[in-house]
C-alpha positions as a LaTeX table, in Angstrom:
\begin{tabular}{lrrr}
\hline
Residue & $x$ (\AA) & $y$ (\AA) & $z$ (\AA) \\
\hline
Met1 & 68.76 & 98.91 & 127.76 \\
Lys2 & 68.15 & 100.95 & 124.61 \\
His3 & 69.53 & 99.68 & 121.33 \\
Leu4 & 70.40 & 101.30 & 118.02 \\
His5 & 69.81 & 99.23 & 114.87 \\
Ile6 & 71.89 & 100.26 & 111.88 \\
Asn7 & 73.52 & 98.51 & 108.90 \\
Gln8 & 72.00 & 95.19 & 110.02 \\
Arg9 & 73.71 & 95.41 & 113.41 \\
Ser10 & 72.43 & 96.26 & 116.87 \\
Tyr11 & 74.32 & 98.44 & 119.34 \\
Gln12 & 73.51 & 99.22 & 122.95 \\
Leu13 & 73.68 & 102.93 & 123.67 \\
Pro14 & 76.78 & 103.64 & 125.77 \\
Ala15 & 76.18 & 103.51 & 129.53 \\
Ser16 & 79.55 & 105.19 & 130.17 \\
Pro17 & 81.64 & 107.54 & 128.04 \\
Thr18 & 83.13 & 105.29 & 125.36 \\
Val19 & 86.28 & 106.05 & 123.37 \\
Ile20 & 87.07 & 104.14 & 120.18 \\
Val21 & 90.71 & 104.56 & 119.12 \\
Cys22 & 92.03 & 103.67 & 115.67 \\
Ile23 & 95.85 & 103.64 & 115.77 \\
Asp24 & 96.89 & 104.06 & 112.17 \\
Gly25 & 99.43 & 101.46 & 111.03 \\
Cys26 & 99.53 & 99.64 & 114.35 \\
Glu27 & 101.34 & 96.39 & 113.66 \\
Gln28 & 100.78 & 94.45 & 116.89 \\
Glu29 & 104.49 & 94.15 & 117.61 \\
Tyr30 & 104.69 & 97.90 & 118.28 \\
Ile31 & 102.63 & 97.45 & 121.43 \\
Asn32 & 104.51 & 94.30 & 122.41 \\
Gln33 & 107.84 & 96.07 & 122.21 \\
Ala34 & 106.65 & 99.18 & 124.06 \\
Val35 & 105.28 & 97.03 & 126.88 \\
Gln36 & 108.46 & 94.97 & 127.07 \\
Ala37 & 110.51 & 98.17 & 127.19 \\
Gly38 & 108.49 & 99.26 & 130.24 \\
Val39 & 107.22 & 102.47 & 128.66 \\
Ala40 & 103.54 & 101.52 & 128.23 \\
Pro41 & 101.96 & 100.75 & 131.61 \\
Phe42 & 98.40 & 101.34 & 130.40 \\
Phe43 & 98.78 & 98.86 & 127.54 \\
Ala44 & 100.42 & 96.39 & 129.94 \\
Ser45 & 97.51 & 96.71 & 132.37 \\
Leu46 & 94.96 & 95.53 & 129.79 \\
Leu47 & 96.01 & 91.92 & 130.16 \\
Lys48 & 94.89 & 91.90 & 133.80 \\
Lys49 & 91.94 & 94.28 & 133.81 \\
Gly50 & 90.62 & 94.20 & 130.28 \\
Ala51 & 90.56 & 92.12 & 127.12 \\
Val52 & 93.41 & 91.51 & 124.71 \\
Leu53 & 92.13 & 90.23 & 121.36 \\
Ser54 & 93.25 & 90.18 & 117.77 \\
Gly55 & 91.30 & 90.67 & 114.56 \\
Asp56 & 91.69 & 91.32 & 110.85 \\
Cys57 & 91.29 & 94.61 & 109.06 \\
Val58 & 89.47 & 94.83 & 105.75 \\
Met59 & 91.19 & 94.67 & 102.41 \\
Pro60 & 92.81 & 96.64 & 101.00 \\
Ser61 & 94.68 & 97.34 & 104.23 \\
Phe62 & 94.57 & 101.11 & 103.77 \\
Thr63 & 93.32 & 103.98 & 105.91 \\
Asn64 & 90.04 & 105.09 & 104.35 \\
Pro65 & 88.37 & 101.68 & 103.83 \\
Asn66 & 89.17 & 100.57 & 107.35 \\
Asn67 & 88.19 & 103.72 & 109.20 \\
Leu68 & 84.85 & 103.66 & 107.41 \\
Ser69 & 84.40 & 99.97 & 108.18 \\
Ile70 & 85.02 & 100.69 & 111.86 \\
Val71 & 82.48 & 103.51 & 112.07 \\
Thr72 & 79.82 & 101.74 & 109.98 \\
Gly73 & 80.37 & 98.22 & 111.32 \\
Thr74 & 80.44 & 96.91 & 107.75 \\
Pro75 & 82.91 & 95.82 & 105.04 \\
Pro76 & 83.60 & 97.99 & 101.97 \\
Ser77 & 81.01 & 96.08 & 99.93 \\
Val78 & 78.41 & 97.83 & 102.08 \\
His79 & 79.88 & 101.29 & 102.77 \\
Gly80 & 81.51 & 101.66 & 99.36 \\
Ile81 & 84.91 & 103.08 & 100.36 \\
Cys82 & 87.45 & 100.69 & 98.86 \\
Gly83 & 90.63 & 102.78 & 98.89 \\
Asn84 & 92.10 & 106.19 & 99.49 \\
Tyr85 & 91.95 & 106.73 & 95.73 \\
Phe86 & 90.00 & 105.19 & 92.84 \\
Tyr87 & 88.91 & 105.54 & 89.24 \\
Asp88 & 85.52 & 107.23 & 89.12 \\
Thr89 & 83.90 & 105.95 & 85.94 \\
Glu90 & 81.23 & 108.66 & 86.04 \\
Gln91 & 83.89 & 111.39 & 85.93 \\
Asp92 & 86.33 & 109.31 & 83.85 \\
Ala93 & 89.00 & 110.42 & 86.29 \\
Glu94 & 91.22 & 109.12 & 89.06 \\
Val95 & 90.14 & 110.86 & 92.26 \\
Leu96 & 90.63 & 110.86 & 96.00 \\
Met97 & 87.96 & 108.85 & 97.78 \\
Asn98 & 87.47 & 111.36 & 100.59 \\
Asp99 & 84.18 & 112.89 & 99.47 \\
Ala100 & 81.15 & 111.81 & 101.49 \\
Arg101 & 79.17 & 111.31 & 98.28 \\
Tyr102 & 81.10 & 108.05 & 97.80 \\
Leu103 & 79.83 & 106.70 & 101.13 \\
Arg104 & 76.97 & 104.21 & 100.72 \\
Ala105 & 76.07 & 103.53 & 104.36 \\
Pro106 & 75.38 & 105.74 & 107.39 \\
Thr107 & 77.85 & 105.77 & 110.26 \\
Val108 & 77.13 & 104.55 & 113.79 \\
Leu109 & 78.53 & 107.89 & 114.97 \\
Ala110 & 75.89 & 109.92 & 113.16 \\
Ala111 & 73.14 & 107.51 & 114.20 \\
Met112 & 74.16 & 107.75 & 117.86 \\
Ala113 & 74.04 & 111.55 & 117.63 \\
Glu114 & 70.53 & 111.30 & 116.16 \\
Gln115 & 69.53 & 109.43 & 119.33 \\
Gly116 & 70.52 & 112.50 & 121.35 \\
Leu117 & 73.98 & 111.29 & 122.42 \\
Lys118 & 76.93 & 113.63 & 122.55 \\
Val119 & 79.40 & 112.43 & 119.88 \\
Ala120 & 82.90 & 113.70 & 119.08 \\
Val121 & 85.33 & 112.75 & 116.29 \\
Val122 & 88.99 & 113.74 & 116.13 \\
Thr123 & 91.09 & 112.59 & 113.18 \\
Ala124 & 94.71 & 113.35 & 112.41 \\
Lys125 & 94.48 & 114.13 & 108.69 \\
Asp126 & 91.70 & 116.16 & 107.18 \\
Lys127 & 91.21 & 113.60 & 104.36 \\
Leu128 & 89.02 & 111.55 & 106.72 \\
Arg129 & 87.04 & 114.30 & 108.38 \\
Ala130 & 84.23 & 114.62 & 105.83 \\
Leu131 & 83.74 & 110.85 & 105.66 \\
Leu132 & 83.79 & 110.25 & 109.41 \\
Gly133 & 81.62 & 113.28 & 110.05 \\
Asn134 & 79.07 & 112.55 & 107.34 \\
Gly135 & 75.61 & 113.34 & 108.73 \\
Leu136 & 77.02 & 113.88 & 112.21 \\
Ser137 & 75.53 & 116.47 & 114.50 \\
Gly138 & 78.36 & 116.91 & 116.95 \\
Ile139 & 82.04 & 117.74 & 117.22 \\
Cys140 & 84.24 & 116.68 & 114.29 \\
Phe141 & 87.63 & 118.11 & 113.35 \\
Ser142 & 91.13 & 117.18 & 112.20 \\
Ala143 & 94.40 & 117.90 & 113.94 \\
Glu144 & 95.79 & 118.97 & 110.57 \\
His145 & 93.34 & 121.89 & 110.32 \\
Ala146 & 92.73 & 122.50 & 114.03 \\
Asp147 & 93.55 & 126.17 & 113.55 \\
Lys148 & 90.58 & 126.51 & 111.16 \\
Ala149 & 87.97 & 124.78 & 113.33 \\
Cys150 & 84.78 & 126.75 & 113.91 \\
Met151 & 81.45 & 126.13 & 115.63 \\
Glu152 & 79.46 & 126.18 & 112.39 \\
Val153 & 81.51 & 123.49 & 110.59 \\
Asn154 & 83.22 & 121.54 & 113.39 \\
Gly155 & 81.03 & 122.05 & 116.45 \\
Ile156 & 83.93 & 123.62 & 118.36 \\
Asp157 & 86.32 & 126.53 & 118.04 \\
Gln158 & 89.52 & 127.97 & 119.58 \\
Leu159 & 91.05 & 124.50 & 119.47 \\
Leu160 & 94.70 & 125.48 & 119.75 \\
Thr161 & 93.92 & 127.38 & 122.94 \\
Arg162 & 91.73 & 124.63 & 124.34 \\
Val163 & 94.19 & 121.83 & 123.57 \\
Gly164 & 97.23 & 123.83 & 124.62 \\
Leu165 & 99.43 & 122.66 & 121.75 \\
Pro166 & 100.62 & 124.42 & 118.58 \\
Leu167 & 99.32 & 123.37 & 115.17 \\
Pro168 & 101.30 & 120.21 & 114.32 \\
Ser169 & 103.06 & 119.37 & 111.08 \\
Val170 & 101.20 & 116.78 & 109.02 \\
Tyr171 & 104.49 & 114.85 & 108.72 \\
Ser172 & 105.19 & 114.35 & 112.39 \\
Ala173 & 104.36 & 112.33 & 115.49 \\
Asp174 & 102.92 & 115.59 & 116.86 \\
Leu175 & 99.88 & 115.20 & 114.59 \\
Ser176 & 98.81 & 112.07 & 116.45 \\
Glu177 & 99.67 & 113.56 & 119.83 \\
Phe178 & 97.32 & 116.44 & 119.04 \\
Val179 & 94.53 & 113.88 & 118.47 \\
Phe180 & 95.05 & 112.38 & 121.92 \\
Ala181 & 95.50 & 115.73 & 123.64 \\
Ala182 & 92.28 & 116.94 & 122.03 \\
Gly183 & 90.52 & 113.75 & 123.08 \\
Thr184 & 91.49 & 114.15 & 126.74 \\
Met185 & 90.49 & 117.83 & 126.59 \\
Leu186 & 87.08 & 116.87 & 125.22 \\
Met187 & 86.60 & 114.20 & 127.87 \\
Arg188 & 87.30 & 116.75 & 130.60 \\
Ser189 & 85.27 & 119.61 & 129.15 \\
Glu190 & 82.50 & 118.02 & 127.05 \\
Arg191 & 82.25 & 114.47 & 128.44 \\
Pro192 & 81.05 & 112.94 & 125.13 \\
Asp193 & 79.02 & 109.74 & 125.29 \\
Leu194 & 80.92 & 108.37 & 122.29 \\
Met195 & 84.24 & 109.59 & 120.92 \\
Tyr196 & 86.26 & 108.36 & 117.93 \\
Leu197 & 89.99 & 109.12 & 117.73 \\
Ser198 & 91.98 & 108.30 & 114.58 \\
Thr199 & 95.74 & 108.86 & 114.31 \\
Thr200 & 98.29 & 108.94 & 111.48 \\
Asp201 & 100.91 & 106.28 & 110.65 \\
Tyr202 & 103.81 & 108.67 & 109.98 \\
Val203 & 105.90 & 107.08 & 112.74 \\
Gln204 & 105.10 & 103.50 & 111.74 \\
His205 & 106.11 & 104.20 & 108.12 \\
Lys206 & 109.52 & 105.39 & 109.32 \\
His207 & 110.34 & 103.33 & 112.40 \\
Ala208 & 110.15 & 99.61 & 113.13 \\
Pro209 & 108.72 & 98.15 & 116.35 \\
Gly210 & 111.08 & 98.37 & 119.30 \\
Thr211 & 113.08 & 101.33 & 118.00 \\
Asp212 & 113.52 & 104.29 & 120.32 \\
Glu213 & 111.29 & 106.45 & 118.13 \\
Ala214 & 108.49 & 103.88 & 117.99 \\
Asn215 & 108.62 & 103.19 & 121.73 \\
Ala216 & 108.50 & 106.93 & 122.46 \\
Phe217 & 105.45 & 107.27 & 120.21 \\
Tyr218 & 103.58 & 104.46 & 121.98 \\
Ala219 & 104.64 & 105.79 & 125.37 \\
Met220 & 103.03 & 109.11 & 124.40 \\
Met221 & 99.77 & 107.35 & 123.46 \\
Asp222 & 99.93 & 105.30 & 126.64 \\
Arg223 & 100.00 & 108.44 & 128.81 \\
Tyr224 & 96.91 & 109.93 & 127.21 \\
Leu225 & 95.05 & 106.62 & 127.24 \\
Gly226 & 95.87 & 106.34 & 130.93 \\
Glu227 & 94.31 & 109.77 & 131.48 \\
Leu228 & 91.13 & 108.73 & 129.66 \\
Asp229 & 91.04 & 105.53 & 131.68 \\
Ala230 & 91.38 & 107.50 & 134.93 \\
Met231 & 88.41 & 109.63 & 133.86 \\
Gly232 & 86.23 & 106.52 & 133.77 \\
Ala233 & 85.98 & 106.05 & 130.02 \\
Val234 & 85.45 & 102.70 & 128.37 \\
Ile235 & 88.34 & 102.47 & 125.90 \\
Ala236 & 88.45 & 100.21 & 122.84 \\
Ile237 & 91.54 & 100.22 & 120.64 \\
Thr238 & 92.11 & 98.81 & 117.17 \\
Ala239 & 93.97 & 99.73 & 113.98 \\
Asp240 & 93.15 & 100.36 & 110.36 \\
His241 & 96.03 & 98.14 & 109.20 \\
Gly242 & 99.42 & 96.81 & 110.18 \\
Met243 & 102.81 & 97.74 & 108.73 \\
Asn244 & 105.79 & 95.86 & 107.30 \\
Ala245 & 109.24 & 96.54 & 105.91 \\
Lys246 & 109.16 & 96.51 & 102.11 \\
Thr247 & 112.86 & 96.02 & 101.43 \\
Asp248 & 115.47 & 93.47 & 100.47 \\
Ala249 & 118.23 & 92.25 & 102.80 \\
Leu250 & 120.22 & 95.45 & 102.19 \\
Gly251 & 117.32 & 97.76 & 103.03 \\
Arg252 & 116.59 & 98.72 & 99.42 \\
Pro253 & 112.93 & 99.15 & 98.42 \\
Gln254 & 111.46 & 96.13 & 96.64 \\
Val255 & 109.14 & 97.69 & 94.08 \\
Ala256 & 107.37 & 96.25 & 91.06 \\
Phe257 & 106.36 & 99.01 & 88.65 \\
Leu258 & 103.31 & 97.38 & 87.09 \\
Gln259 & 102.53 & 100.00 & 84.45 \\
Asp260 & 106.06 & 99.79 & 83.09 \\
Val261 & 105.82 & 96.00 & 82.82 \\
Leu262 & 102.44 & 96.03 & 81.09 \\
Asp263 & 103.44 & 98.81 & 78.71 \\
Ala264 & 106.61 & 96.95 & 77.75 \\
Gln265 & 104.94 & 93.57 & 77.23 \\
Leu266 & 101.49 & 94.49 & 75.91 \\
Gly267 & 101.70 & 98.06 & 74.66 \\
Ala268 & 101.21 & 101.51 & 76.15 \\
Asn269 & 97.41 & 101.43 & 75.81 \\
Ser270 & 96.75 & 97.93 & 77.11 \\
Ala271 & 95.83 & 98.71 & 80.73 \\
Arg272 & 95.68 & 101.39 & 83.40 \\
Val273 & 97.26 & 100.64 & 86.80 \\
Leu274 & 95.81 & 102.45 & 89.80 \\
Leu275 & 97.22 & 102.59 & 93.35 \\
Pro276 & 94.50 & 102.97 & 96.01 \\
Ile277 & 97.10 & 103.90 & 98.67 \\
Thr278 & 97.48 & 107.29 & 96.97 \\
Asp279 & 96.47 & 110.27 & 99.08 \\
Pro280 & 97.70 & 113.86 & 99.53 \\
Tyr281 & 100.43 & 112.70 & 101.94 \\
Val282 & 102.91 & 110.49 & 100.08 \\
Val283 & 106.31 & 111.73 & 101.31 \\
His284 & 106.75 & 108.88 & 103.80 \\
His285 & 105.71 & 106.04 & 101.46 \\
Gly286 & 106.07 & 107.39 & 97.92 \\
Ala287 & 102.51 & 106.21 & 97.08 \\
Leu288 & 103.80 & 102.63 & 97.19 \\
Gly289 & 101.66 & 99.93 & 98.78 \\
Ser290 & 101.10 & 96.19 & 98.44 \\
Tyr291 & 97.74 & 96.41 & 96.63 \\
Ala292 & 96.88 & 97.70 & 93.15 \\
Thr293 & 93.96 & 97.57 & 90.74 \\
Val294 & 94.17 & 97.27 & 86.96 \\
Tyr295 & 91.68 & 98.48 & 84.36 \\
Leu296 & 91.85 & 96.88 & 80.91 \\
Lys297 & 91.83 & 99.18 & 77.88 \\
Asn298 & 91.11 & 98.87 & 74.16 \\
Gly299 & 89.85 & 95.31 & 74.28 \\
Thr300 & 93.04 & 93.92 & 75.81 \\
Ala301 & 92.72 & 90.22 & 76.63 \\
Gln302 & 92.45 & 89.81 & 80.39 \\
Gln303 & 94.48 & 86.59 & 80.46 \\
Ala304 & 97.42 & 88.28 & 78.74 \\
Val305 & 97.50 & 90.92 & 81.49 \\
Val306 & 97.13 & 88.27 & 84.19 \\
Asp307 & 100.02 & 86.28 & 82.76 \\
Ala308 & 102.24 & 89.35 & 82.56 \\
Leu309 & 101.49 & 90.31 & 86.16 \\
Arg310 & 101.97 & 86.79 & 87.50 \\
Gly311 & 105.42 & 86.74 & 85.95 \\
Ile312 & 106.57 & 89.58 & 88.23 \\
Pro313 & 108.58 & 88.19 & 91.21 \\
Glu314 & 107.15 & 90.71 & 93.70 \\
Val315 & 103.54 & 89.80 & 92.88 \\
Glu316 & 101.82 & 87.33 & 95.21 \\
Glu317 & 98.32 & 87.11 & 93.71 \\
Val318 & 96.31 & 88.38 & 90.74 \\
Leu319 & 92.53 & 88.17 & 91.10 \\
Asp320 & 89.75 & 89.02 & 88.69 \\
Arg321 & 87.06 & 91.48 & 89.76 \\
Ala322 & 84.45 & 88.94 & 90.81 \\
Thr323 & 86.90 & 86.84 & 92.81 \\
Ala324 & 88.41 & 89.86 & 94.59 \\
Ala325 & 85.02 & 91.37 & 95.36 \\
Ala326 & 83.75 & 88.11 & 96.88 \\
Arg327 & 86.91 & 87.24 & 98.80 \\
Phe328 & 87.58 & 90.70 & 100.22 \\
Glu329 & 83.98 & 92.00 & 100.44 \\
Leu330 & 84.60 & 94.86 & 98.02 \\
Pro331 & 82.20 & 96.87 & 95.83 \\
Pro332 & 82.78 & 95.33 & 92.36 \\
Asp333 & 81.98 & 98.55 & 90.51 \\
Arg334 & 84.90 & 100.37 & 92.15 \\
Ile335 & 87.88 & 98.00 & 91.91 \\
Gly336 & 88.79 & 97.63 & 88.25 \\
Asp337 & 89.11 & 94.43 & 86.22 \\
Leu338 & 91.96 & 92.95 & 88.26 \\
Val339 & 93.31 & 93.22 & 91.81 \\
Val340 & 97.04 & 92.67 & 92.36 \\
Leu341 & 98.68 & 91.85 & 95.69 \\
Ala342 & 102.39 & 92.01 & 96.45 \\
His343 & 104.16 & 89.64 & 98.81 \\
Arg344 & 104.97 & 90.76 & 102.36 \\
Leu345 & 108.32 & 92.41 & 101.60 \\
Ala346 & 107.33 & 94.20 & 98.38 \\
Val347 & 105.22 & 97.08 & 97.11 \\
Leu348 & 103.58 & 97.95 & 93.80 \\
Gly349 & 103.98 & 101.11 & 91.76 \\
Thr350 & 102.76 & 102.40 & 88.42 \\
Ser351 & 105.74 & 103.73 & 86.44 \\
Ala352 & 109.14 & 104.40 & 87.98 \\
Ser353 & 109.06 & 107.95 & 86.59 \\
Lys354 & 105.86 & 108.75 & 88.53 \\
His355 & 107.11 & 107.91 & 92.03 \\
Asp356 & 109.26 & 110.36 & 93.94 \\
Leu357 & 111.26 & 108.33 & 96.46 \\
Ser358 & 113.46 & 111.23 & 97.58 \\
Gly359 & 111.46 & 111.54 & 100.79 \\
Leu360 & 112.33 & 107.98 & 101.84 \\
Thr361 & 115.16 & 108.82 & 104.21 \\
Val362 & 114.81 & 105.45 & 105.97 \\
Pro363 & 114.10 & 101.93 & 104.63 \\
Leu364 & 110.62 & 101.73 & 103.12 \\
Arg365 & 107.78 & 100.49 & 105.33 \\
Ser366 & 104.25 & 100.26 & 103.96 \\
His367 & 100.99 & 98.28 & 103.84 \\
Gly368 & 97.99 & 97.35 & 101.72 \\
Gly369 & 98.35 & 93.59 & 101.38 \\
Leu370 & 97.27 & 90.49 & 103.24 \\
Ser371 & 100.37 & 90.60 & 105.44 \\
Glu372 & 99.11 & 93.79 & 107.10 \\
Gln373 & 95.67 & 92.45 & 108.02 \\
Ala374 & 96.31 & 91.41 & 111.64 \\
Val375 & 95.45 & 94.23 & 114.06 \\
Pro376 & 94.88 & 94.52 & 117.81 \\
Leu377 & 91.50 & 94.63 & 119.50 \\
Leu378 & 92.14 & 95.93 & 123.03 \\
Phe379 & 89.72 & 96.93 & 125.78 \\
Asn380 & 90.18 & 98.43 & 129.22 \\
Arg381 & 87.25 & 96.37 & 130.49 \\
Pro382 & 86.76 & 92.58 & 130.37 \\
Leu383 & 84.26 & 91.37 & 127.82 \\
Lys384 & 81.55 & 88.72 & 127.96 \\
Asp385 & 80.15 & 86.41 & 125.28 \\
Ile386 & 82.86 & 87.15 & 122.73 \\
Pro387 & 81.70 & 85.80 & 119.35 \\
Ala388 & 83.33 & 82.49 & 118.44 \\
Arg389 & 84.21 & 83.57 & 114.90 \\
Arg390 & 86.83 & 85.52 & 113.01 \\
Leu391 & 86.95 & 88.97 & 114.59 \\
Arg392 & 87.38 & 92.08 & 112.47 \\
Asn393 & 88.47 & 95.59 & 113.37 \\
Phe394 & 84.95 & 96.74 & 112.51 \\
Asp395 & 83.61 & 94.61 & 115.38 \\
Val396 & 85.23 & 97.01 & 117.84 \\
Leu397 & 82.17 & 99.21 & 118.44 \\
Gln398 & 79.84 & 96.29 & 118.96 \\
Leu399 & 82.29 & 94.59 & 121.34 \\
Ala400 & 82.74 & 97.80 & 123.35 \\
Leu401 & 79.03 & 98.55 & 123.59 \\
Asn402 & 77.38 & 95.12 & 123.73 \\
His403 & 79.84 & 92.85 & 125.53 \\
Leu404 & 80.70 & 94.60 & 128.79 \\
Pro405 & 79.96 & 92.50 & 131.88 \\
Val406 & 78.84 & 93.62 & 135.35 \\
Pro407 & 80.84 & 94.55 & 137.42 \\
Ala408 & 84.24 & 94.51 & 135.73 \\
Ala409 & 86.17 & 93.65 & 138.91 \\
Ser410 & 84.50 & 90.25 & 139.23 \\
Ala411 & 85.31 & 89.11 & 135.71 \\
Ala412 & 88.39 & 87.16 & 134.72 \\
Pro413 & 90.81 & 88.83 & 132.30 \\
Gln414 & 90.80 & 87.54 & 128.75 \\
Gln415 & 93.65 & 86.91 & 126.35 \\
His416 & 92.59 & 85.71 & 122.93 \\
Ala417 & 95.80 & 86.71 & 121.19 \\
Ala418 & 99.48 & 86.76 & 122.04 \\
Leu419 & 99.65 & 90.54 & 121.82 \\
Ile420 & 101.29 & 91.46 & 125.11 \\
\hline
\end{tabular}
């Protein structure tokens, strides 16, 4: 069996078409509720024929760091992507972290393609496409810009015709459905050796587990996953992060505006608060998440800032750079002087005047903190020799490629987490 060695890990080359699915914002209870409602037969079948595990995502529990951890098999301290947004000291500017020049490690996807394998990547939002497709010779496109896909840039064209769906709105469940529809189309027409599908968490930000809307969303995914399963694909499913309500008992957002607090207590030029959840798509969460970084300014005493932040009821932890980098495996040069975490039911903002909450038509749900770390690790085949250690979402590729037994029918099903 041939192996690929990359980022200090070894991967067997896929013997069967292998599909890695990252369900954005997939709090495990969403799958539980869909299965219990009887609308997700594929997910329900995994308990008998596959493996049902649980793992932790990387911190911060945001989209970009976790997708890049999954496709590199490494934490952010290695691949360098520590948020959707960060302060670039070289530019002296706050910028989106979606440029491949910020990536410090090669992806398994690109390395597999270099071995001559057929690789395809489909992501919901275009913010991830350049990062996931960095160095990749293969198919790579976003549902958001499917109408613009061309052979030269994306390795495929005429996507709307091939998929048979109209271009979806970026703020809709349709964006994720396009990802799955495109994935099944590619499996039928291109039969990739390795395919990566990444969705959007629009539905999870708006609807709690067990609601009609959430169950319908997971039923949609279940149908497409069942099609991929019927085509003989090995399917491995995880998430970039979970999701929680961020409200009080009356459904009102619980927000701590850190910049306002620091400005009031220490002066307007004492510190800069940055929110790594920030991306071009903030309507459904108002750029509010449970993780923030703080940069000290003008010689401000760090302890004074720490004391001010720890006095905020919504704040759970305040960590200095070295402690946060070591504990969460983060690149220390990209996280500021302090890292701030909110408790499970709260989010962090900068200044109240800078957050438009008019788009929050339902009680706020978001992520970014420790309470959104638990994610599913699901497989449509049983696994062998599962490592006896803390599993992470970025173990998913190695588990799918290196831990399949022979033949699947003779192996006992595994349940290492109460997910279904």
